């Protein structure tokens, strides 16, 4: 069965510093990996995805993520954090080989960027 | 612009009542999903559909049902609401097959069961 782990409930970072939000996954086939962001009282918004190809994926709002197959990780990164990046971030995976492609989410990581 | 809308946005009901949450998308996506969001659990999949007349159970489907009679709508029904079903419910849709398409989410429906 597919699963996603986000080991940190909250990440605090100072504005202007680089940020990393961690995600590890488990699937039986090829992983399709996604990051979403949620602002208060809103639905989730898509940030970026890895399907195949280059391990470094660039997405919206200056975010990027690195796919590491050997470590089964897909960490979200940004070189310089903004206060407006403060939000709840979710990693998700779908299993490319399962035939029943359902999207499974992690428990979320709250990012707080301090001015 | 295409969108996905949920209604009602807020609902309070009593234990044992039947409740239906509506989800309507104008993306013309084949795939639609219902999730519930609870603190400490993230998003958990309730039901999903890959097309008209197709429905499948997710991880937490007990007490919920869905039907897909057209491409645009996937209503979620709680047959007999329980306090454990107090949650925020999100509908989402995606295009294509194989799980490569990103999900487009509605704004959520907050349900309180007293």
PDB file of C-alpha atoms in Angstrom:
ATOM      1  CA  UNK A   1       0.000   0.000   0.000  1.00  0.00           C
ATOM      2  CA  UNK A   2       1.163   3.503  -0.716  1.00  0.00           C
ATOM      3  CA  UNK A   3       1.956   5.902   2.114  1.00  0.00           C
ATOM      4  CA  UNK A   4       3.478   9.292   2.742  1.00  0.00           C
ATOM      5  CA  UNK A   5       5.272  10.569   5.834  1.00  0.00           C
ATOM      6  CA  UNK A   6       5.889  14.166   6.778  1.00  0.00           C
ATOM      7  CA  UNK A   7       8.026  13.848   9.898  1.00  0.00           C
ATOM      8  CA  UNK A   8       7.741  17.455  11.069  1.00  0.00           C
ATOM      9  CA  UNK A   9       4.459  18.907  12.297  1.00  0.00           C
ATOM     10  CA  UNK A  10       5.909  22.400  12.150  1.00  0.00           C
ATOM     11  CA  UNK A  11       8.929  24.093  10.624  1.00  0.00           C
ATOM     12  CA  UNK A  12      10.042  27.553  11.683  1.00  0.00           C
ATOM     13  CA  UNK A  13      12.395  29.592   9.543  1.00  0.00           C
ATOM     14  CA  UNK A  14      13.492  33.217   9.477  1.00  0.00           C
ATOM     15  CA  UNK A  15      12.519  35.350   6.523  1.00  0.00           C
ATOM     16  CA  UNK A  16      15.229  35.304   3.872  1.00  0.00           C
ATOM     17  CA  UNK A  17      16.639  31.962   5.005  1.00  0.00           C
ATOM     18  CA  UNK A  18      16.332  28.787   2.952  1.00  0.00           C
ATOM     19  CA  UNK A  19      13.543  26.410   3.913  1.00  0.00           C
ATOM     20  CA  UNK A  20      13.059  22.661   3.628  1.00  0.00           C
ATOM     21  CA  UNK A  21       9.899  20.696   4.281  1.00  0.00           C
ATOM     22  CA  UNK A  22      10.495  16.951   4.377  1.00  0.00           C
ATOM     23  CA  UNK A  23       8.531  14.138   2.759  1.00  0.00           C
ATOM     24  CA  UNK A  24       9.209  10.426   2.400  1.00  0.00           C
ATOM     25  CA  UNK A  25       7.035   7.961   0.556  1.00  0.00           C
ATOM     26  CA  UNK A  26       6.359   4.272   0.043  1.00  0.00           C
ATOM     27  CA  UNK A  27       4.832   2.794  -3.116  1.00  0.00           C
ATOM     28  CA  UNK A  28       5.052  -0.532  -4.875  1.00  0.00           C
ATOM     29  CA  UNK A  29       5.564   0.903  -8.355  1.00  0.00           C
ATOM     30  CA  UNK A  30       6.770   4.168  -9.833  1.00  0.00           C
ATOM     31  CA  UNK A  31       5.880   7.092  -7.587  1.00  0.00           C
ATOM     32  CA  UNK A  32       4.110  10.177  -8.813  1.00  0.00           C
ATOM     33  CA  UNK A  33       4.774  12.858  -6.189  1.00  0.00           C
ATOM     34  CA  UNK A  34       3.053  16.154  -5.491  1.00  0.00           C
ATOM     35  CA  UNK A  35       3.244  19.135  -3.148  1.00  0.00           C
ATOM     36  CA  UNK A  36       0.238  21.266  -2.221  1.00  0.00           C
ATOM     37  CA  UNK A  37      -0.179  24.350  -0.059  1.00  0.00           C
ATOM     38  CA  UNK A  38      -3.195  25.278   2.051  1.00  0.00           C
ATOM     39  CA  UNK A  39      -3.926  28.747   3.383  1.00  0.00           C
ATOM     40  CA  UNK A  40      -6.400  29.207   6.273  1.00  0.00           C
ATOM     41  CA  UNK A  41      -9.993  28.278   5.425  1.00  0.00           C
ATOM     42  CA  UNK A  42      -9.090  27.485   1.819  1.00  0.00           C
ATOM     43  CA  UNK A  43      -8.772  24.411  -0.341  1.00  0.00           C
ATOM     44  CA  UNK A  44      -5.392  22.981  -1.292  1.00  0.00           C
ATOM     45  CA  UNK A  45      -3.452  24.519  -4.154  1.00  0.00           C
ATOM     46  CA  UNK A  46      -1.039  22.599  -6.369  1.00  0.00           C
ATOM     47  CA  UNK A  47       2.626  23.646  -6.144  1.00  0.00           C
ATOM     48  CA  UNK A  48       4.612  21.113  -8.168  1.00  0.00           C
ATOM     49  CA  UNK A  49       4.893  17.480  -9.156  1.00  0.00           C
ATOM     50  CA  UNK A  50       7.409  14.829 -10.121  1.00  0.00           C
ATOM     51  CA  UNK A  51       6.353  12.272 -12.696  1.00  0.00           C
ATOM     52  CA  UNK A  52       9.575  11.342 -14.454  1.00  0.00           C
ATOM     53  CA  UNK A  53      12.795  12.930 -15.728  1.00  0.00           C
ATOM     54  CA  UNK A  54      14.917  15.519 -13.943  1.00  0.00           C
ATOM     55  CA  UNK A  55      15.071  14.888 -10.199  1.00  0.00           C
ATOM     56  CA  UNK A  56      14.860  18.620  -9.426  1.00  0.00           C
ATOM     57  CA  UNK A  57      11.391  19.945 -10.083  1.00  0.00           C
ATOM     58  CA  UNK A  58      10.528  23.642 -10.097  1.00  0.00           C
ATOM     59  CA  UNK A  59       7.082  24.881  -9.221  1.00  0.00           C
ATOM     60  CA  UNK A  60       4.988  27.876  -8.276  1.00  0.00           C
ATOM     61  CA  UNK A  61       6.065  30.800  -6.049  1.00  0.00           C
ATOM     62  CA  UNK A  62       9.783  29.904  -6.265  1.00  0.00           C
ATOM     63  CA  UNK A  63       9.404  26.469  -4.693  1.00  0.00           C
ATOM     64  CA  UNK A  64      11.296  23.425  -5.893  1.00  0.00           C
ATOM     65  CA  UNK A  65      11.554  19.814  -4.811  1.00  0.00           C
ATOM     66  CA  UNK A  66      14.164  17.128  -5.201  1.00  0.00           C
ATOM     67  CA  UNK A  67      13.226  13.545  -5.930  1.00  0.00           C
ATOM     68  CA  UNK A  68      15.618  11.024  -4.363  1.00  0.00           C
ATOM     69  CA  UNK A  69      14.771   7.460  -5.310  1.00  0.00           C
ATOM     70  CA  UNK A  70      17.336   5.769  -3.059  1.00  0.00           C
ATOM     71  CA  UNK A  71      16.097   7.652  -0.002  1.00  0.00           C
ATOM     72  CA  UNK A  72      12.447   7.571  -1.148  1.00  0.00           C
ATOM     73  CA  UNK A  73      12.216  11.264  -0.419  1.00  0.00           C
ATOM     74  CA  UNK A  74      10.703  14.315  -2.090  1.00  0.00           C
ATOM     75  CA  UNK A  75      11.652  17.326   0.034  1.00  0.00           C
ATOM     76  CA  UNK A  76      10.221  20.756  -0.717  1.00  0.00           C
ATOM     77  CA  UNK A  77      12.689  23.640  -0.786  1.00  0.00           C
ATOM     78  CA  UNK A  78      12.900  27.353  -1.334  1.00  0.00           C
ATOM     79  CA  UNK A  79      16.134  29.374  -1.357  1.00  0.00           C
ATOM     80  CA  UNK A  80      14.734  32.409   0.449  1.00  0.00           C
ATOM     81  CA  UNK A  81      11.591  32.226   2.587  1.00  0.00           C
ATOM     82  CA  UNK A  82       8.926  34.920   2.670  1.00  0.00           C
ATOM     83  CA  UNK A  83       6.495  35.640   5.497  1.00  0.00           C
ATOM     84  CA  UNK A  84       3.716  35.035   2.961  1.00  0.00           C
ATOM     85  CA  UNK A  85       4.950  31.428   2.574  1.00  0.00           C
ATOM     86  CA  UNK A  86       3.544  30.675   6.028  1.00  0.00           C
ATOM     87  CA  UNK A  87       0.907  27.998   5.437  1.00  0.00           C
ATOM     88  CA  UNK A  88       0.176  24.284   5.717  1.00  0.00           C
ATOM     89  CA  UNK A  89       2.045  22.100   3.217  1.00  0.00           C
ATOM     90  CA  UNK A  90       1.027  18.625   2.100  1.00  0.00           C
ATOM     91  CA  UNK A  91       2.990  15.995   0.238  1.00  0.00           C
ATOM     92  CA  UNK A  92       1.010  13.429  -1.779  1.00  0.00           C
ATOM     93  CA  UNK A  93       1.776  10.315  -3.803  1.00  0.00           C
ATOM     94  CA  UNK A  94      -0.019   8.242  -6.388  1.00  0.00           C
ATOM     95  CA  UNK A  95       1.238   4.844  -7.436  1.00  0.00           C
ATOM     96  CA  UNK A  96       1.927   4.656 -11.141  1.00  0.00           C
ATOM     97  CA  UNK A  97       1.798   0.870 -11.223  1.00  0.00           C
ATOM     98  CA  UNK A  98      -1.170   0.144  -9.016  1.00  0.00           C
ATOM     99  CA  UNK A  99      -3.860   0.513 -11.647  1.00  0.00           C
ATOM    100  CA  UNK A 100      -6.015   2.272  -9.077  1.00  0.00           C
ATOM    101  CA  UNK A 101      -4.363   5.651  -8.896  1.00  0.00           C
ATOM    102  CA  UNK A 102      -5.609   7.260  -5.751  1.00  0.00           C
ATOM    103  CA  UNK A 103      -3.771  10.174  -4.242  1.00  0.00           C
ATOM    104  CA  UNK A 104      -2.595   9.590  -0.679  1.00  0.00           C
ATOM    105  CA  UNK A 105      -1.589  12.571   1.450  1.00  0.00           C
ATOM    106  CA  UNK A 106       0.766  13.063   4.359  1.00  0.00           C
ATOM    107  CA  UNK A 107      -0.402  14.621   7.605  1.00  0.00           C
ATOM    108  CA  UNK A 108       0.888  18.061   6.661  1.00  0.00           C
ATOM    109  CA  UNK A 109       3.638  20.381   7.886  1.00  0.00           C
ATOM    110  CA  UNK A 110       2.897  23.855   9.130  1.00  0.00           C
ATOM    111  CA  UNK A 111       5.502  26.322   7.901  1.00  0.00           C
ATOM    112  CA  UNK A 112       5.962  29.478   9.903  1.00  0.00           C
ATOM    113  CA  UNK A 113       8.231  32.146   8.445  1.00  0.00           C
ATOM    114  CA  UNK A 114       9.302  34.683  11.037  1.00  0.00           C
ATOM    115  CA  UNK A 115       9.928  38.308  10.116  1.00  0.00           C
TER     116      UNK A 115
ATOM    117  CA  UNK B   1     -12.878  30.014 -15.779  1.00  0.00           C
ATOM    118  CA  UNK B   2     -13.292  26.380 -14.883  1.00  0.00           C
ATOM    119  CA  UNK B   3     -13.771  25.668 -11.205  1.00  0.00           C
ATOM    120  CA  UNK B   4     -14.880  23.183  -8.598  1.00  0.00           C
ATOM    121  CA  UNK B   5     -17.545  24.266  -6.122  1.00  0.00           C
ATOM    122  CA  UNK B   6     -18.797  22.694  -2.920  1.00  0.00           C
ATOM    123  CA  UNK B   7     -22.023  23.324  -1.072  1.00  0.00           C
ATOM    124  CA  UNK B   8     -22.925  23.977   1.600  1.00  0.00           C
ATOM    125  CA  UNK B   9     -19.757  25.586   2.917  1.00  0.00           C
ATOM    126  CA  UNK B  10     -20.938  25.183   6.498  1.00  0.00           C
ATOM    127  CA  UNK B  11     -23.527  22.823   7.944  1.00  0.00           C
ATOM    128  CA  UNK B  12     -24.626  21.863  11.428  1.00  0.00           C
ATOM    129  CA  UNK B  13     -26.723  18.738  11.785  1.00  0.00           C
ATOM    130  CA  UNK B  14     -27.834  16.271  14.411  1.00  0.00           C
ATOM    131  CA  UNK B  15     -26.733  12.702  14.999  1.00  0.00           C
ATOM    132  CA  UNK B  16     -28.663  10.238  12.883  1.00  0.00           C
ATOM    133  CA  UNK B  17     -29.699  12.648  10.140  1.00  0.00           C
ATOM    134  CA  UNK B  18     -28.830  12.091   6.497  1.00  0.00           C
ATOM    135  CA  UNK B  19     -26.566  14.741   5.013  1.00  0.00           C
ATOM    136  CA  UNK B  20     -25.490  15.319   1.429  1.00  0.00           C
ATOM    137  CA  UNK B  21     -22.532  17.460   0.438  1.00  0.00           C
ATOM    138  CA  UNK B  22     -22.497  18.610  -3.157  1.00  0.00           C
ATOM    139  CA  UNK B  23     -19.482  18.851  -5.447  1.00  0.00           C
ATOM    140  CA  UNK B  24     -19.670  20.313  -8.958  1.00  0.00           C
ATOM    141  CA  UNK B  25     -16.739  20.770 -11.337  1.00  0.00           C
ATOM    142  CA  UNK B  26     -16.598  22.495 -14.698  1.00  0.00           C
ATOM    143  CA  UNK B  27     -13.128  21.206 -15.633  1.00  0.00           C
ATOM    144  CA  UNK B  28     -14.687  18.224 -17.447  1.00  0.00           C
ATOM    145  CA  UNK B  29     -12.376  15.948 -15.455  1.00  0.00           C
ATOM    146  CA  UNK B  30     -13.088  12.244 -15.360  1.00  0.00           C
ATOM    147  CA  UNK B  31     -11.553  11.731 -11.907  1.00  0.00           C
ATOM    148  CA  UNK B  32     -13.187  13.026  -8.743  1.00  0.00           C
ATOM    149  CA  UNK B  33     -12.295  12.474  -5.093  1.00  0.00           C
ATOM    150  CA  UNK B  34     -13.669  13.170  -1.633  1.00  0.00           C
ATOM    151  CA  UNK B  35     -11.343  13.711   1.325  1.00  0.00           C
ATOM    152  CA  UNK B  36     -11.853  14.611   4.948  1.00  0.00           C
ATOM    153  CA  UNK B  37      -9.350  16.763   6.818  1.00  0.00           C
ATOM    154  CA  UNK B  38      -8.819  16.302  10.531  1.00  0.00           C
ATOM    155  CA  UNK B  39      -6.102  17.607  12.815  1.00  0.00           C
ATOM    156  CA  UNK B  40      -3.287  15.093  13.091  1.00  0.00           C
ATOM    157  CA  UNK B  41      -4.554  13.003  10.193  1.00  0.00           C
ATOM    158  CA  UNK B  42      -4.051  15.252   7.215  1.00  0.00           C
ATOM    159  CA  UNK B  43      -6.339  14.401   4.306  1.00  0.00           C
ATOM    160  CA  UNK B  44      -7.891  10.957   4.191  1.00  0.00           C
ATOM    161  CA  UNK B  45      -9.562   9.556   1.108  1.00  0.00           C
ATOM    162  CA  UNK B  46     -13.255   8.682   1.485  1.00  0.00           C
ATOM    163  CA  UNK B  47     -14.430   7.765  -2.031  1.00  0.00           C
ATOM    164  CA  UNK B  48     -13.278   8.325  -5.565  1.00  0.00           C
ATOM    165  CA  UNK B  49     -14.569   7.976  -9.110  1.00  0.00           C
ATOM    166  CA  UNK B  50     -12.841   7.601 -12.466  1.00  0.00           C
ATOM    167  CA  UNK B  51     -15.933   8.345 -14.531  1.00  0.00           C
ATOM    168  CA  UNK B  52     -19.691   8.157 -14.850  1.00  0.00           C
ATOM    169  CA  UNK B  53     -21.182   5.166 -12.997  1.00  0.00           C
ATOM    170  CA  UNK B  54     -17.783   4.363 -11.466  1.00  0.00           C
ATOM    171  CA  UNK B  55     -17.247   4.682  -7.696  1.00  0.00           C
ATOM    172  CA  UNK B  56     -14.604   3.236  -5.377  1.00  0.00           C
ATOM    173  CA  UNK B  57     -14.044   3.113  -1.641  1.00  0.00           C
ATOM    174  CA  UNK B  58     -11.129   4.939  -0.072  1.00  0.00           C
ATOM    175  CA  UNK B  59      -9.428   4.491   3.292  1.00  0.00           C
ATOM    176  CA  UNK B  60     -12.286   5.813   5.446  1.00  0.00           C
ATOM    177  CA  UNK B  61     -15.463   4.992   3.510  1.00  0.00           C
ATOM    178  CA  UNK B  62     -17.611   3.539   6.333  1.00  0.00           C
ATOM    179  CA  UNK B  63     -20.759   5.611   6.804  1.00  0.00           C
ATOM    180  CA  UNK B  64     -20.361   7.447   3.476  1.00  0.00           C
ATOM    181  CA  UNK B  65     -21.633   6.855  -0.044  1.00  0.00           C
ATOM    182  CA  UNK B  66     -21.259   8.544  -3.432  1.00  0.00           C
ATOM    183  CA  UNK B  67     -22.883   8.281  -6.823  1.00  0.00           C
ATOM    184  CA  UNK B  68     -21.669   9.503 -10.215  1.00  0.00           C
ATOM    185  CA  UNK B  69     -24.489  10.052 -12.710  1.00  0.00           C
ATOM    186  CA  UNK B  70     -22.676  12.658 -14.812  1.00  0.00           C
ATOM    187  CA  UNK B  71     -19.165  14.002 -15.308  1.00  0.00           C
ATOM    188  CA  UNK B  72     -19.668  17.211 -13.352  1.00  0.00           C
ATOM    189  CA  UNK B  73     -21.054  16.024 -10.010  1.00  0.00           C
ATOM    190  CA  UNK B  74     -20.011  13.697  -7.196  1.00  0.00           C
ATOM    191  CA  UNK B  75     -22.287  14.190  -4.180  1.00  0.00           C
ATOM    192  CA  UNK B  76     -21.177  12.715  -0.853  1.00  0.00           C
ATOM    193  CA  UNK B  77     -23.908  11.314   1.407  1.00  0.00           C
ATOM    194  CA  UNK B  78     -23.649  10.557   5.094  1.00  0.00           C
ATOM    195  CA  UNK B  79     -26.437   8.032   5.595  1.00  0.00           C
ATOM    196  CA  UNK B  80     -26.753   8.545   9.372  1.00  0.00           C
ATOM    197  CA  UNK B  81     -24.468  11.280  10.636  1.00  0.00           C
ATOM    198  CA  UNK B  82     -22.274  10.541  13.642  1.00  0.00           C
ATOM    199  CA  UNK B  83     -20.243  12.908  15.812  1.00  0.00           C
ATOM    200  CA  UNK B  84     -17.079  11.222  14.501  1.00  0.00           C
ATOM    201  CA  UNK B  85     -17.949  12.610  11.090  1.00  0.00           C
ATOM    202  CA  UNK B  86     -17.508  16.185  12.245  1.00  0.00           C
ATOM    203  CA  UNK B  87     -14.788  17.359   9.890  1.00  0.00           C
ATOM    204  CA  UNK B  88     -13.885  19.524   6.933  1.00  0.00           C
ATOM    205  CA  UNK B  89     -14.641  17.797   3.650  1.00  0.00           C
ATOM    206  CA  UNK B  90     -12.830  18.523   0.397  1.00  0.00           C
ATOM    207  CA  UNK B  91     -13.788  17.538  -3.093  1.00  0.00           C
ATOM    208  CA  UNK B  92     -11.123  17.382  -5.799  1.00  0.00           C
ATOM    209  CA  UNK B  93     -10.833  16.484  -9.454  1.00  0.00           C
ATOM    210  CA  UNK B  94      -8.047  15.611 -11.874  1.00  0.00           C
ATOM    211  CA  UNK B  95      -7.684  14.873 -15.543  1.00  0.00           C
ATOM    212  CA  UNK B  96      -6.137  11.966 -17.342  1.00  0.00           C
ATOM    213  CA  UNK B  97      -5.424   8.456 -16.223  1.00  0.00           C
ATOM    214  CA  UNK B  98      -2.577   6.901 -14.309  1.00  0.00           C
ATOM    215  CA  UNK B  99      -2.399   9.323 -11.413  1.00  0.00           C
ATOM    216  CA  UNK B 100      -0.134  11.887 -13.070  1.00  0.00           C
ATOM    217  CA  UNK B 101      -2.522  14.817 -13.084  1.00  0.00           C
ATOM    218  CA  UNK B 102      -2.598  17.308 -10.240  1.00  0.00           C
ATOM    219  CA  UNK B 103      -5.718  17.655  -8.108  1.00  0.00           C
ATOM    220  CA  UNK B 104      -7.931  20.736  -8.232  1.00  0.00           C
ATOM    221  CA  UNK B 105      -9.667  21.307  -4.901  1.00  0.00           C
ATOM    222  CA  UNK B 106     -12.886  22.930  -3.840  1.00  0.00           C
ATOM    223  CA  UNK B 107     -12.973  25.366  -0.914  1.00  0.00           C
ATOM    224  CA  UNK B 108     -14.245  22.761   1.525  1.00  0.00           C
ATOM    225  CA  UNK B 109     -17.422  22.023   3.472  1.00  0.00           C
ATOM    226  CA  UNK B 110     -17.245  22.260   7.254  1.00  0.00           C
ATOM    227  CA  UNK B 111     -19.672  19.780   8.829  1.00  0.00           C
ATOM    228  CA  UNK B 112     -20.551  19.726  12.517  1.00  0.00           C
ATOM    229  CA  UNK B 113     -22.578  16.812  13.864  1.00  0.00           C
ATOM    230  CA  UNK B 114     -24.132  17.464  17.279  1.00  0.00           C
TER     231      UNK B 114
END
